[in-house]
PDB file of C-alpha atoms in Angstrom:
ATOM      1  CA  MET A 790      25.837 148.282 120.354  1.00 72.00           C
ATOM      2  CA  ILE A 791      28.286 150.533 121.085  1.00 74.00           C
ATOM      3  CA  TYR A 792      26.474 151.334 124.634  1.00 71.00           C
ATOM      4  CA  LYS A 793      27.295 147.522 125.603  1.00 77.00           C
ATOM      5  CA  LYS A 794      31.208 147.647 124.011  1.00 78.00           C
ATOM      6  CA  TRP A 795      31.656 151.210 126.003  1.00 71.00           C
ATOM      7  CA  ILE A 796      30.304 148.569 129.308  1.00 74.00           C
ATOM      8  CA  VAL A 797      32.884 146.251 128.463  1.00 75.00           C
ATOM      9  CA  ALA A 798      35.468 148.384 127.639  1.00 75.00           C
ATOM     10  CA  ILE A 799      35.442 150.188 130.945  1.00 71.00           C
ATOM     11  CA  LYS A 800      34.975 146.688 132.721  1.00 70.00           C
ATOM     12  CA  ARG A 801      32.327 148.255 135.371  1.00 70.00           C
ATOM     13  CA  ASP A 802      28.691 146.739 135.342  1.00 70.00           C
ATOM     14  CA  GLU A 803      25.474 148.899 136.178  1.00 72.00           C
ATOM     15  CA  GLY A 804      24.557 148.706 139.522  1.00 72.00           C
ATOM     16  CA  PRO A 805      23.602 150.767 142.614  1.00 74.00           C
ATOM     17  CA  GLU A 806      26.614 152.386 143.249  1.00 71.00           C
ATOM     18  CA  PHE A 807      27.039 152.658 139.020  1.00 71.00           C
ATOM     19  CA  GLN A 808      24.259 153.893 136.584  1.00 71.00           C
ATOM     20  CA  VAL A 809      25.001 155.562 133.292  1.00 73.00           C
ATOM     21  CA  GLY A 810      22.745 158.195 132.535  1.00 72.00           C
ATOM     22  CA  LYS A 811      22.899 161.437 130.421  1.00 73.00           C
ATOM     23  CA  SER A 812      25.650 163.149 132.522  1.00 72.00           C
ATOM     24  CA  THR A 813      28.085 160.123 132.707  1.00 74.00           C
ATOM     25  CA  GLU A 814      31.434 160.683 130.584  1.00 73.00           C
ATOM     26  CA  VAL A 815      34.244 159.008 129.867  1.00 75.00           C
ATOM     27  CA  CYS A 816      38.000 161.062 129.929  1.00 77.00           C
ATOM     28  CA  SER A 817      39.150 161.747 126.488  1.00 76.00           C
ATOM     29  CA  LYS A 818      42.598 160.021 127.931  1.00 76.00           C
ATOM     30  CA  HIS A 819      40.539 156.941 127.143  1.00 75.00           C
ATOM     31  CA  PHE A 820      40.943 157.515 123.940  1.00 78.00           C
ATOM     32  CA  ARG A 821      43.147 156.527 121.299  1.00 80.00           C
ATOM     33  CA  SER A 822      44.057 159.511 118.556  1.00 78.00           C
ATOM     34  CA  SER A 823      42.850 157.453 115.734  1.00 81.00           C
ATOM     35  CA  ASP A 824      39.220 157.860 117.544  1.00 80.00           C
ATOM     36  CA  PHE A 825      38.982 161.468 117.357  1.00 80.00           C
ATOM     37  CA  ILE A 826      37.660 163.099 113.814  1.00 77.00           C
ATOM     38  CA  PRO A 827      40.773 165.342 112.807  1.00 78.00           C
ATOM     39  CA  SER A 828      40.582 168.794 111.895  1.00 68.00           C
ATOM     40  CA  VAL A 829      37.193 169.849 112.862  1.00 68.00           C
ATOM     41  CA  ALA A 830      36.296 173.473 112.503  1.00 68.00           C
ATOM     42  CA  SER A 831      34.832 174.157 116.215  1.00 68.00           C
ATOM     43  CA  GLY A 832      38.620 173.104 117.583  1.00 66.00           C
ATOM     44  CA  ARG A 833      36.710 170.642 119.758  1.00 72.00           C
ATOM     45  CA  SER A 834      37.609 166.771 120.060  1.00 74.00           C
ATOM     46  CA  LEU A 835      34.560 164.899 118.534  1.00 76.00           C
ATOM     47  CA  LEU A 836      34.445 161.182 118.765  1.00 74.00           C
ATOM     48  CA  ARG A 837      34.046 158.761 115.718  1.00 78.00           C
ATOM     49  CA  ASP A 838      30.526 156.908 116.259  1.00 73.00           C
ATOM     50  CA  SER A 839      32.376 153.677 116.135  1.00 74.00           C
ATOM     51  CA  ALA A 840      35.086 154.716 118.696  1.00 79.00           C
ATOM     52  CA  VAL A 841      35.289 152.599 122.035  1.00 82.00           C
ATOM     53  CA  PRO A 842      37.505 153.497 125.000  1.00 75.00           C
ATOM     54  CA  SER A 843      40.412 151.693 125.278  1.00 76.00           C
ATOM     55  CA  VAL A 844      43.447 152.717 127.237  1.00 78.00           C
ATOM     56  CA  PHE A 845      42.949 152.343 130.687  1.00 72.00           C
ATOM     57  CA  ALA A 846      45.712 151.444 133.494  1.00 67.00           C
ATOM     58  CA  PHE A 847      44.750 147.753 133.594  1.00 59.00           C
ATOM     59  CA  SER A 848      44.622 147.366 129.832  1.00 56.00           C
ATOM     60  CA  LYS A 849      48.436 146.135 128.595  1.00 57.00           C
ATOM     61  CA  LYS A 850      49.567 148.317 125.814  1.00 55.00           C
ATOM     62  CA  LYS A 851      50.696 146.908 122.904  1.00 59.00           C
ATOM     63  CA  LYS A 852      54.214 147.147 121.413  1.00 62.00           C
ATOM     64  CA  GLU A 853      54.093 148.786 118.304  1.00 64.00           C
ATOM     65  CA  ARG A 854      56.241 146.962 115.586  1.00 72.00           C
ATOM     66  CA  LYS A 855      58.817 149.059 114.369  1.00 75.00           C
ATOM     67  CA  PRO A 856      58.431 149.289 110.446  1.00 75.00           C
ATOM     68  CA  PRO A 857      60.916 146.750 108.467  1.00 78.00           C
ATOM     69  CA  LYS A 858      64.263 148.392 106.697  1.00 76.00           C
ATOM     70  CA  PRO A 859      63.516 148.674 103.095  1.00 75.00           C
ATOM     71  CA  ARG A 860      64.838 145.654 101.232  1.00 73.00           C
ATOM     72  CA  ALA A 861      67.036 145.857  97.870  1.00 63.00           C
ATOM     73  CA  SER A 862      65.580 145.218  94.477  1.00 63.00           C
ATOM     74  CA  PRO A 863      66.661 141.948  92.932  1.00 58.00           C
ATOM     75  CA  GLN A 864      68.674 143.632  90.518  1.00 58.00           C
ATOM     76  CA  VAL A 865      70.506 145.508  93.099  1.00 51.00           C
ATOM     77  CA  ARG A 866      70.885 142.187  95.312  1.00 54.00           C
ATOM     78  CA  SER A 867      72.538 140.182  92.107  1.00 53.00           C
ATOM     79  CA  GLN A 868      75.081 142.633  92.278  1.00 56.00           C
ATOM     80  CA  ASN A 869      76.395 142.435  95.382  1.00 53.00           C
ATOM     81  CA  PRO A 870      78.611 139.153  96.361  1.00 52.00           C
ATOM     82  CA  VAL A 871      76.642 136.472  98.683  1.00 49.00           C
ATOM     83  CA  LEU A 872      78.755 136.563 102.395  1.00 48.00           C
ATOM     84  CA  GLY A 873      79.069 133.836 104.110  1.00 47.00           C
ATOM     85  CA  PRO A 874      79.061 133.331 107.995  1.00 47.00           C
ATOM     86  CA  GLY A 875      82.780 133.773 108.611  1.00 46.00           C
ATOM     87  CA  VAL A 876      82.401 136.930 106.511  1.00 44.00           C
ATOM     88  CA  LEU A 877      79.923 138.185 108.897  1.00 45.00           C
ATOM     89  CA  GLY A 878      81.968 138.391 111.925  1.00 45.00           C
ATOM     90  CA  ASP A 879      80.463 138.892 115.103  1.00 48.00           C
ATOM     91  CA  GLU A 880      77.568 141.392 113.925  1.00 49.00           C
ATOM     92  CA  PRO A 881      74.362 140.158 115.645  1.00 49.00           C
ATOM     93  CA  MET A 882      71.632 138.423 113.733  1.00 50.00           C
ATOM     94  CA  HIS A 883      67.907 139.945 113.991  1.00 48.00           C
ATOM     95  CA  SER A 884      64.791 138.259 113.791  1.00 45.00           C
ATOM     96  CA  PRO A 885      62.104 139.963 111.280  1.00 46.00           C
ATOM     97  CA  GLY A 886      59.751 141.065 114.508  1.00 44.00           C
ATOM     98  CA  GLU A 887      63.257 142.536 115.775  1.00 46.00           C
ATOM     99  CA  VAL A 888      64.328 144.569 112.934  1.00 44.00           C
ATOM    100  CA  GLU A 889      65.094 148.539 114.045  1.00 48.00           C
ATOM    101  CA  ALA A 890      64.022 151.298 112.342  1.00 47.00           C
ATOM    102  CA  ALA A 891      65.898 154.330 111.054  1.00 46.00           C
ATOM    103  CA  PRO A 892      65.544 157.114 113.952  1.00 49.00           C
ATOM    104  CA  VAL A 893      63.335 159.993 112.507  1.00 48.00           C
ATOM    105  CA  GLY A 894      65.266 163.213 111.764  1.00 46.00           C
ATOM    106  CA  LEU A 895      69.185 161.481 111.661  1.00 47.00           C
ATOM    107  CA  GLU A 896      69.050 160.860 108.410  1.00 51.00           C
ATOM    108  CA  GLU A 897      72.350 161.431 106.885  1.00 51.00           C
ATOM    109  CA  PRO A 898      73.693 164.532 104.925  1.00 55.00           C
ATOM    110  CA  THR A 899      72.846 164.612 101.391  1.00 64.00           C
ATOM    111  CA  GLY A 900      75.342 164.891  98.688  1.00 67.00           C
ATOM    112  CA  LEU A 901      74.419 168.680  97.936  1.00 72.00           C
ATOM    113  CA  ASN A 902      74.493 169.664 101.785  1.00 77.00           C
ATOM    114  CA  SER A 903      78.288 167.965 101.560  1.00 78.00           C
ATOM    115  CA  SER A 904      78.953 170.445  98.887  1.00 82.00           C
ATOM    116  CA  LEU A 905      77.513 173.317 100.032  1.00 86.00           C
ATOM    117  CA  GLU A 906      79.279 172.837 103.292  1.00 86.00           C
ATOM    118  CA  GLY A 907      82.799 172.044 101.483  1.00 87.00           C
ATOM    119  CA  GLU A 908      82.244 175.579  99.459  1.00 88.00           C
ATOM    120  CA  ASN A 909      81.360 177.437 102.691  1.00 91.00           C
ATOM    121  CA  ALA A 910      84.909 176.165 103.947  1.00 90.00           C
ATOM    122  CA  ARG A 911      86.746 177.183 100.796  1.00 91.00           C
ATOM    123  CA  LEU A 912      84.946 180.470 100.136  1.00 93.00           C
ATOM    124  CA  ALA A 913      86.028 180.932 104.468  1.00 93.00           C
ATOM    125  CA  GLU A 914      89.609 180.081 103.319  1.00 93.00           C
ATOM    126  CA  THR A 915      89.475 182.412 100.565  1.00 94.00           C
ATOM    127  CA  ILE A 916      88.153 185.660 102.639  1.00 96.00           C
ATOM    128  CA  LYS A 917      91.153 184.859 105.440  1.00 93.00           C
ATOM    129  CA  GLN A 918      93.667 184.766 102.860  1.00 94.00           C
ATOM    130  CA  LYS A 919      92.407 188.222 101.199  1.00 94.00           C
ATOM    131  CA  ASN A 920      92.094 189.657 104.498  1.00 95.00           C
ATOM    132  CA  ASN A 921      95.691 188.541 105.379  1.00 95.00           C
ATOM    133  CA  GLU A 922      96.877 190.632 102.106  1.00 94.00           C
ATOM    134  CA  ILE A 923      94.903 193.616 102.787  1.00 96.00           C
ATOM    135  CA  ALA A 924      96.904 193.746 105.951  1.00 94.00           C
ATOM    136  CA  ARG A 925      99.979 193.404 104.763  1.00 94.00           C
ATOM    137  CA  LEU A 926      99.633 195.827 101.660  1.00 95.00           C
ATOM    138  CA  ARG A 927      98.473 198.141 104.419  1.00 93.00           C
ATOM    139  CA  ASP A 928     101.715 197.853 106.402  1.00 93.00           C
ATOM    140  CA  GLU A 929     103.957 198.108 103.082  1.00 93.00           C
ATOM    141  CA  CYS A 930     101.940 201.255 102.130  1.00 94.00           C
ATOM    142  CA  CYS A 931     102.875 203.061 105.670  1.00 93.00           C
ATOM    143  CA  GLN A 932     106.146 202.194 105.432  1.00 93.00           C
ATOM    144  CA  ILE A 933     106.311 203.452 102.078  1.00 95.00           C
ATOM    145  CA  LYS A 934     104.873 206.535 103.384  1.00 92.00           C
ATOM    146  CA  GLU A 935     107.381 206.774 105.846  1.00 92.00           C
ATOM    147  CA  GLN A 936     109.950 206.625 103.637  1.00 93.00           C
ATOM    148  CA  LEU A 937     108.710 209.267 101.137  1.00 93.00           C
ATOM    149  CA  VAL A 938     108.606 211.599 103.851  1.00 92.00           C
ATOM    150  CA  ALA A 939     112.116 210.947 104.921  1.00 93.00           C
ATOM    151  CA  ALA A 940     113.292 211.122 101.097  1.00 93.00           C
ATOM    152  CA  LYS A 941     111.609 214.891 100.690  1.00 90.00           C
ATOM    153  CA  GLY A 942     113.605 215.996 103.897  1.00 91.00           C
ATOM    154  CA  ILE A 943     116.919 214.624 102.168  1.00 93.00           C
ATOM    155  CA  ILE A 944     115.960 215.794  98.520  1.00 93.00           C
ATOM    156  CA  GLY A 945     115.598 219.412 100.685  1.00 90.00           C
ATOM    157  CA  GLN A 946     118.578 219.240 102.556  1.00 89.00           C
ATOM    158  CA  LEU A 947     120.588 218.359  99.141  1.00 91.00           C
ATOM    159  CA  GLY A 948     119.013 221.403  97.538  1.00 89.00           C
ATOM    160  CA  LEU A 949     120.120 223.618 100.420  1.00 88.00           C
ATOM    161  CA  GLU A 950     123.860 222.120 100.120  1.00 88.00           C
ATOM    162  CA  LYS A 951     123.478 222.704  95.998  1.00 89.00           C
ATOM    163  CA  ALA A 952     122.714 226.479  96.914  1.00 87.00           C
ATOM    164  CA  SER A 953     125.367 227.142  99.354  1.00 87.00           C
ATOM    165  CA  LEU A 954     128.059 225.371  96.912  1.00 89.00           C
ATOM    166  CA  SER A 955     126.764 227.386  94.147  1.00 86.00           C
ATOM    167  CA  CYS A 956     127.340 230.741  95.977  1.00 85.00           C
ATOM    168  CA  GLN A 957     130.553 229.319  97.110  1.00 85.00           C
ATOM    169  CA  LEU A 958     131.843 228.269  93.734  1.00 86.00           C
ATOM    170  CA  ALA A 959     130.734 231.594  92.158  1.00 80.00           C
ATOM    171  CA  ALA A 960     132.703 233.584  94.882  1.00 79.00           C
ATOM    172  CA  GLU A 961     135.737 231.485  94.472  1.00 80.00           C
ATOM    173  CA  ARG A 962     135.686 232.474  90.327  1.00 78.00           C
ATOM    174  CA  GLU A 963     135.249 235.927  91.259  1.00 73.00           C
ATOM    175  CA  ARG A 964     138.021 235.409  93.508  1.00 74.00           C
ATOM    176  CA  THR A 965     140.585 233.857  91.289  1.00 74.00           C
ATOM    177  CA  ALA A 966     139.303 235.383  87.799  1.00 66.00           C
ATOM    178  CA  PRO A 967     141.910 237.712  86.585  1.00 63.00           C
ATOM    179  CA  PHE A 968     141.908 241.428  86.288  1.00 58.00           C
ATOM    180  CA  THR A 969     140.994 242.449  82.795  1.00 65.00           C
ATOM    181  CA  VAL A 970     139.650 245.620  81.497  1.00 66.00           C
ATOM    182  CA  GLU A 971     136.129 244.638  80.772  1.00 70.00           C
ATOM    183  CA  ARG A 972     135.927 243.287  84.152  1.00 67.00           C
ATOM    184  CA  PHE A 973     137.221 247.035  85.502  1.00 69.00           C
ATOM    185  CA  LYS A 974     134.279 248.525  83.060  1.00 75.00           C
ATOM    186  CA  GLU A 975     132.121 246.203  84.710  1.00 74.00           C
ATOM    187  CA  ARG A 976     132.639 246.827  88.226  1.00 74.00           C
ATOM    188  CA  ARG A 977     132.581 250.281  87.384  1.00 76.00           C
ATOM    189  CA  ARG A 978     129.073 250.514  85.680  1.00 78.00           C
ATOM    190  CA  HIS A 979     127.588 248.438  88.540  1.00 75.00           C
ATOM    191  CA  ALA A 980     129.496 250.967  91.359  1.00 78.00           C
ATOM    192  CA  ILE A 981     127.427 253.982  89.517  1.00 81.00           C
ATOM    193  CA  LEU A 982     124.276 252.324  89.243  1.00 77.00           C
ATOM    194  CA  HIS A 983     124.718 251.414  92.581  1.00 74.00           C
ATOM    195  CA  TRP A 984     125.433 255.334  93.631  1.00 78.00           C
ATOM    196  CA  ALA A 985     122.985 256.503  91.509  1.00 76.00           C
ATOM    197  CA  ALA A 986     120.169 254.669  93.223  1.00 72.00           C
ATOM    198  CA  LYS A 987     120.933 255.843  96.309  1.00 70.00           C
ATOM    199  CA  LEU A 988     121.724 259.616  95.426  1.00 72.00           C
ATOM    200  CA  GLN A 989     118.317 260.029  93.468  1.00 70.00           C
ATOM    201  CA  PRO A 990     116.078 260.331  96.657  1.00 68.00           C
ATOM    202  CA  LEU A 991     118.333 263.072  97.879  1.00 66.00           C
ATOM    203  CA  GLN A 992     118.230 264.874  94.228  1.00 65.00           C
ATOM    204  CA  GLU A 993     114.271 264.445  95.018  1.00 65.00           C
ATOM    205  CA  THR A 994     114.449 265.862  98.665  1.00 64.00           C
ATOM    206  CA  SER A 995     116.619 269.011  97.593  1.00 63.00           C
ATOM    207  CA  GLY A 996     114.350 269.729  94.923  1.00 61.00           C
ATOM    208  CA  LEU A 997     111.662 270.562  97.447  1.00 54.00           C
ATOM    209  CA  LEU A 998     113.748 272.591  99.447  1.00 52.00           C
ATOM    210  CA  GLU A 999     114.680 275.103  96.769  1.00 55.00           C
ATOM    211  CA  PRO A1000     112.379 278.282  96.781  1.00 54.00           C
ATOM    212  CA  ARG A1001     110.421 278.583  93.717  1.00 54.00           C
TER     213      ARG A1001
END
């Protein structure tokens, strides 16, 4: 009977100072998680019909045995050479009850994770090299622009010097050219045109002043 099991479990018999009634309760801390019904819709903790309190300060907690490591199949075991006592060195031997389980959450990285880490490192290095190349090209562009501005200034200065030399050369040719009839006629024609241009405004003015 479940009632007697509970009385035995709590190690307390009924008497004048302890009477079991409808309002008598046992704290949920004295039950294991396996004693409760999982996934209850109401969210309340409901005990199984066969649940018996078993967690008390006077009860010694049983040490849970760790799960054994997975053993290799006979085929894999046959491929590995048998190691003698001298090969094992000072590595401690464990009995079947002392086999340690691998810690949860500390699994070795898979080959895919290692591949992704290597790819990320390679891409980061490539981006760094490209950024350095862009910075170098920007510096070269600035230097080329400065050289272009300086070259334009030199070209302008050379143009002025060329024009000045051309004028000097024309004047020198004019000064050293031999006197000829054609040259005299050309100078005379230029002089006539020069003075005619100056006299034309005077003639127009005098025509306006004459009485009609």
